[in-house]
Coordinates of C-alpha atoms and ligand atoms in Angstrom, one line a residue:
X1 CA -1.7 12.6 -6.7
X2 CA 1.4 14.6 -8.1
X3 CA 0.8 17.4 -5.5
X4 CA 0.1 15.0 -2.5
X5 CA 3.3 14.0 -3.0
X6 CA 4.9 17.6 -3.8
X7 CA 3.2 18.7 -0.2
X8 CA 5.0 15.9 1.6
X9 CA 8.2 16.5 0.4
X10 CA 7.7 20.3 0.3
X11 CA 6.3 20.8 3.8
X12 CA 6.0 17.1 5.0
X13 CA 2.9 17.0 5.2
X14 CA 1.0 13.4 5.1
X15 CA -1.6 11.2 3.1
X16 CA -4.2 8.5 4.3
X17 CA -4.8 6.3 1.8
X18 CA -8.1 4.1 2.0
X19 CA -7.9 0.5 1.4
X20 CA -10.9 -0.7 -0.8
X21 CA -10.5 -4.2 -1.9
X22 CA -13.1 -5.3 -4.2
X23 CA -12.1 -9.3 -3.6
X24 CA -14.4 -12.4 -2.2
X25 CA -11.3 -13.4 -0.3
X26 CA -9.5 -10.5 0.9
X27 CA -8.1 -11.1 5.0
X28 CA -9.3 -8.0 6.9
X29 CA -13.0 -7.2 5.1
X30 CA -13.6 -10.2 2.3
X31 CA -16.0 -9.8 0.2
X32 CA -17.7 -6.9 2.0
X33 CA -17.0 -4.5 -1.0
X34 CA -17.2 -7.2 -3.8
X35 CA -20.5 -5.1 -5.2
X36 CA -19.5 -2.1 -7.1
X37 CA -22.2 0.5 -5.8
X38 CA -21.0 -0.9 -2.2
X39 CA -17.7 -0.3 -3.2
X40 CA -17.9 3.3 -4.2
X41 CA -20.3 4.3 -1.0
X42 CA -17.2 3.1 1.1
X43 CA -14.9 4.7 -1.0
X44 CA -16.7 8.0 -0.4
X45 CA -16.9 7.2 3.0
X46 CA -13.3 6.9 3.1
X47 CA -13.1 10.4 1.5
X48 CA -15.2 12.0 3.8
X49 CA -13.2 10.7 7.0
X50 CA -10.2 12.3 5.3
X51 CA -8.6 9.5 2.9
X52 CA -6.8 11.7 0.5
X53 CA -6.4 8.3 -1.9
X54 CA -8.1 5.2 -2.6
X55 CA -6.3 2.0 -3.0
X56 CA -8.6 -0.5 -4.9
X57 CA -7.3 -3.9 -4.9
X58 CA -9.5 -7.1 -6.8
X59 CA -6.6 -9.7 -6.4
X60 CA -6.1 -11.0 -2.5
X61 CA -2.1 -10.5 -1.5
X62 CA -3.2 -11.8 1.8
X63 CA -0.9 -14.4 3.0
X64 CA -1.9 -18.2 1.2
X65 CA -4.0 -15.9 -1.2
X66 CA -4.9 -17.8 -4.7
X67 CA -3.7 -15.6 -7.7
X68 CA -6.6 -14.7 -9.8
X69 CA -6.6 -14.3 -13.8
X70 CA -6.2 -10.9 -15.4
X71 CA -9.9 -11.2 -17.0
X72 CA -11.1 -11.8 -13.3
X73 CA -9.4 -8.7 -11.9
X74 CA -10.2 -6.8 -14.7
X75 CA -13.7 -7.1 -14.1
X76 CA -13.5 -6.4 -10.3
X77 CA -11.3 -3.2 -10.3
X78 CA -12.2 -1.2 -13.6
X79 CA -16.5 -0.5 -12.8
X80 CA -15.3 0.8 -9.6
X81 CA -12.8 3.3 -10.9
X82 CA -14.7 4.4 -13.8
X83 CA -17.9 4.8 -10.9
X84 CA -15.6 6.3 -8.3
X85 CA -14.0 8.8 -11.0
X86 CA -17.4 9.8 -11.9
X87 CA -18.4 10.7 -8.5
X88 CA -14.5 12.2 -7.0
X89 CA -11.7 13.9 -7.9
X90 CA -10.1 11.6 -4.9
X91 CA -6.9 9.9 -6.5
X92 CA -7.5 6.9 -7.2
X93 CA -4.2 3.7 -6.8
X94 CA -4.4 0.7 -8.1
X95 CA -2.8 -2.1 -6.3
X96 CA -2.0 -4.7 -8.8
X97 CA 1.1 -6.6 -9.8
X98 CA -0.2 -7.2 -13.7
X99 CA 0.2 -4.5 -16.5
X100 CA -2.1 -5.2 -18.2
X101 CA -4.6 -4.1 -15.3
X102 CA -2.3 -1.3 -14.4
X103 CA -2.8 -0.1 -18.2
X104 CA -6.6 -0.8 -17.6
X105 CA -7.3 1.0 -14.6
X106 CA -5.5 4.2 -15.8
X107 CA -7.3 4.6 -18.7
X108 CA -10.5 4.2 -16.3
X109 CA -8.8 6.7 -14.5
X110 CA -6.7 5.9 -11.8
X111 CA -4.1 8.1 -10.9
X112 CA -1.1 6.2 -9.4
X113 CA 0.1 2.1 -9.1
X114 CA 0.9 0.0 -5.8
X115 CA 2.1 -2.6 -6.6
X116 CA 2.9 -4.9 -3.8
X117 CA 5.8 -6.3 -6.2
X118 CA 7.8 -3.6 -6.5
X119 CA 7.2 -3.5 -10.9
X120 CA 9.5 -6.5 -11.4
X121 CA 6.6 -8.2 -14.0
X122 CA 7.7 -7.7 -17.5
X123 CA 6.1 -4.7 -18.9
X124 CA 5.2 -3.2 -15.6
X125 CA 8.0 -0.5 -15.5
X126 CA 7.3 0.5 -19.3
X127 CA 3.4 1.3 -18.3
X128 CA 3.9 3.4 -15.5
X129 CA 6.6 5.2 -17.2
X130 CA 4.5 5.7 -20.1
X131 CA 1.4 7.0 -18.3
X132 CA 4.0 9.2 -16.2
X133 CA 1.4 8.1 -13.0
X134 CA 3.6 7.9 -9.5
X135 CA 4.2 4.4 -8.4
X136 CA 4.9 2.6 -5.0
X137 CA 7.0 -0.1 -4.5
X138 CA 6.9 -2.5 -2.2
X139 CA 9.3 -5.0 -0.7
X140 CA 8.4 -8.7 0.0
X141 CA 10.2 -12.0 0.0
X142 CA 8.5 -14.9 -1.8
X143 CA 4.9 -14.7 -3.3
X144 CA 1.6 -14.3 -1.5
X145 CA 1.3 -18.3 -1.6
X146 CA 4.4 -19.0 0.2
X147 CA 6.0 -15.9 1.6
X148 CA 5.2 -17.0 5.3
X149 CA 6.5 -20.1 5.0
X150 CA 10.2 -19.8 6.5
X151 CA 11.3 -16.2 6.1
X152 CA 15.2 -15.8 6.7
X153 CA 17.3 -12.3 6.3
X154 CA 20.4 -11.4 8.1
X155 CA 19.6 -8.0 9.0
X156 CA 15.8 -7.3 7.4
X157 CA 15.7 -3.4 7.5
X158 CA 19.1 -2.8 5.6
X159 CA 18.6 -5.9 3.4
X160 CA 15.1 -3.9 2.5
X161 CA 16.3 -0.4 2.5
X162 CA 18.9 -2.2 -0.3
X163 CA 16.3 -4.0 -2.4
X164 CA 13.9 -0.4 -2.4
X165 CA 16.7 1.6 -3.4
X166 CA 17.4 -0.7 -6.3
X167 CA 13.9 -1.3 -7.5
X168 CA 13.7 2.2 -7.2
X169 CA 17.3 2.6 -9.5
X170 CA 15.3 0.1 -11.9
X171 CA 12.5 2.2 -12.8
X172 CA 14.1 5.4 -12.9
X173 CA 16.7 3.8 -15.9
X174 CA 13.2 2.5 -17.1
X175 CA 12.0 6.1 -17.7
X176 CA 9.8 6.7 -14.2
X177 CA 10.5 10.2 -12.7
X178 CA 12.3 9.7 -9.1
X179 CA 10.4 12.4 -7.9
X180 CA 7.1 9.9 -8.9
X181 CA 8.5 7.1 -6.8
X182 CA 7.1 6.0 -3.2
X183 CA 8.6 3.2 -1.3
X184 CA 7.4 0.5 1.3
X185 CA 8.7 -2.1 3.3
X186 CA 6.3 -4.4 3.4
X187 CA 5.0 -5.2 6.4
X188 CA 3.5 -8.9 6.8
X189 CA 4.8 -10.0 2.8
X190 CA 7.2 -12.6 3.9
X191 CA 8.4 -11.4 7.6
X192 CA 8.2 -13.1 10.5
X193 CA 6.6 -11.2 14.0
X194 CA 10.2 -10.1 15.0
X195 CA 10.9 -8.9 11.0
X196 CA 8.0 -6.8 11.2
X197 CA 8.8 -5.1 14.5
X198 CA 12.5 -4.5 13.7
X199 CA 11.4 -2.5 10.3
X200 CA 9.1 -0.7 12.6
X201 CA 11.6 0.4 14.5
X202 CA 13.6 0.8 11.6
X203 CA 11.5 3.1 10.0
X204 CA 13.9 5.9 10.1
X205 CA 16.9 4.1 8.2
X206 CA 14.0 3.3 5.2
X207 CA 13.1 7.3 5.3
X208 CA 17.1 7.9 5.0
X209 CA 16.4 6.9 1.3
X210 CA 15.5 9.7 -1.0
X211 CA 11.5 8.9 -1.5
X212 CA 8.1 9.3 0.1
X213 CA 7.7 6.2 2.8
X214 CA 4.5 4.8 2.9
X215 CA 3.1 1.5 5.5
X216 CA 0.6 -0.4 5.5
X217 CA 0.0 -1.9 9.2
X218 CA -3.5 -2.0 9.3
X219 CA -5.0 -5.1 10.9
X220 CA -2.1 -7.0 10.1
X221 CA -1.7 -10.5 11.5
X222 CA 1.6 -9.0 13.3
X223 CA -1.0 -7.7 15.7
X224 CA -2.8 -10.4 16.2
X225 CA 0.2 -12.6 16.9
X226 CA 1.5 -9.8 19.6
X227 CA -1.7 -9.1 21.0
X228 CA -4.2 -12.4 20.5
X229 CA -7.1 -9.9 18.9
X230 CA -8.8 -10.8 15.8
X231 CA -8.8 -9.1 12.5
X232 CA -11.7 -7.0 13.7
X233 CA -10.1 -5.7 16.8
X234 CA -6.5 -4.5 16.0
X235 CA -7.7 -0.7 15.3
X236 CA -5.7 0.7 18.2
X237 CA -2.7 -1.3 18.0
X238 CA -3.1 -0.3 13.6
X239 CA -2.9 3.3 14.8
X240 CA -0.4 3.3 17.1
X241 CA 1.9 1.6 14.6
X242 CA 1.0 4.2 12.3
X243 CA 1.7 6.8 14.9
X244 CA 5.7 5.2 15.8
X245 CA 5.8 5.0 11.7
X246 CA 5.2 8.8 11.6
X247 CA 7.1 9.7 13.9
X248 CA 10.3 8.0 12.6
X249 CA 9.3 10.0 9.3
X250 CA 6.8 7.9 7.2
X251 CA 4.2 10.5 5.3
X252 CA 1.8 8.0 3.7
X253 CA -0.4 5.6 5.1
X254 CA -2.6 2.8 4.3
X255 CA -5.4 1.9 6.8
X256 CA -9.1 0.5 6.9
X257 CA -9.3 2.9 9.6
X258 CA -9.4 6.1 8.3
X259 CA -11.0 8.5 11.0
X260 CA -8.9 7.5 13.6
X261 CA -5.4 7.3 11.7
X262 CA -6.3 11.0 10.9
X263 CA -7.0 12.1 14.2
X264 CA -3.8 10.5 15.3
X265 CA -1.6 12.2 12.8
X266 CA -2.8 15.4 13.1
X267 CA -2.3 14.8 16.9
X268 CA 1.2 14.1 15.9
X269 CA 1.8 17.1 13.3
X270 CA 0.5 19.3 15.5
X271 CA 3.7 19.1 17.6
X272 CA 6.2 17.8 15.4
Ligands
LIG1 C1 -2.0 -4.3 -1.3 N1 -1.3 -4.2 0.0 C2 -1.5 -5.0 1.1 N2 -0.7 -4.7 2.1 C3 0.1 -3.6 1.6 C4 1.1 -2.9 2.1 O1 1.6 -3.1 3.4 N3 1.7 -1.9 1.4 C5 1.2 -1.7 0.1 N4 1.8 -0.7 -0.6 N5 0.3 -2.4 -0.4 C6 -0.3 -3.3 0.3

């Protein structure tokens, strides 16, 4: 994971990182990869269409999403890292907010943490800072449960590009490498259709801060609020976000649609 990150800011290069949720619930596959054998296939799917990382998720953040107990995620995400690590070298994230499951699923091997908030649960910075393992940070307003409710921000991408750069100030006093740190705005967690298009647009400003910009887009409901398509049918309008993204610097990506994001960027490295 170390040197993905080294190549992007050595040569910026860029990353596709598969999503793999193993939850009942979660908005774009629920429940299709809830079987760990399932999981992993997919997984090395992913691999093979070029995903150089695999997020595995086994608590919904999808908006209204219940939370789920650490014992429950526990027993969703850790057979499907210890599986996938015996079968790839792929690095493996885990996208959790809990320590305790961060701790869990890197000592079943995991090689970075996404957490979708940002390390602010006591304990979290002290893990990742221990294991040394890069981390992602994400911004959202509100909780999973109620972030969609009435989002308000004066100006949304400075008011994020503030909150990264001081959740990224937090862990570094914690004792988490900068050059370990990846940021994200946060597309969808608490933004309204017009948030989410501004910090599109607004890409560049968050790639002005001194870290590794990574979005997640894909299948997002922004899309099916601009475009009426279902969660099934946003693939183009996924990669063409992830396209402007790249273009306005983002290196790291996280999509259900692997083969195609690729084919995009390397449409778009080939000439930039
Ligand atoms: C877990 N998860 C769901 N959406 C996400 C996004 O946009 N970014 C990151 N980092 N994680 C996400």
């Amino acid at each position: 994971m170390l040197s993905i990150l080294e190549d992007i800011k050595r040569t910026g290069s860029w990353a596709v990182m598969g999503i793999l949720n193993v939850t009942p619930d979660s908005f774009s596959d629920g429940g299709r990869y809830d079987r760990c054998d399932a999981a992993v296939e997919h997984a090395l799917s992913m691999q093979a269409a070029g995903a150089r990382i695999i997020d595995i998720g086994g608590e919904s953040t999808r908006p209204g999403a219940e939370p789920v107990t650490v014992q429950h995620e526990l027993k969703r995400v850790v057979p499907v890292i210890e599986a996938l690590r015996r079968q790839s070298d792929i690095a493996i994230s885990i996208d959790s907010m809990k320590p305790e499951v961060m701790q869990a699923a890197i000592d079943a091997g995991a090689d970075m943490v996404n957490d979708v908030n940002a390390l602010q649960a006591q304990g979290a910075v002290e893990v990742c800072a221990r294991a040394g393992v890069p981390v992602c940070l994400m911004h959202k307003q509100g909780t999973p449960q109620t972030m969609q409710d009435d989002p308000q921000y004066r100006d949304v991408v400075e008011e994020v590009a503030v909150f990264l750069q001081q959740a990224a100030d937090r862990c570094i006093e914690g004792g988490i490498a900068a050059d370990r740190i990846m940021v994200d705005p946060g597309f969808g967690f608490g933004k309204t259709l017009e948030n989410n298009l501004s910090l599109l647009k607004g890409t560049d400003r968050l790639c002005r801060l001194p870290y590794p910009v990574l979005v997640g887009v894909s299948r997002k409901s922004m899309f099916g609020m601009l475009l009426g398509r279902e969660v099934d049918d946003r693939m183009v309008a996924s990669v063409t976000a992830a396209v402007i993204a790249y273009q306005k610097g983002a290196r790291l990506f996280r999509v259900h649609d692997v083969a195609e994001t690729c084919d995009a960027l390397k449409v778009c490295a080939a000439v930039s």
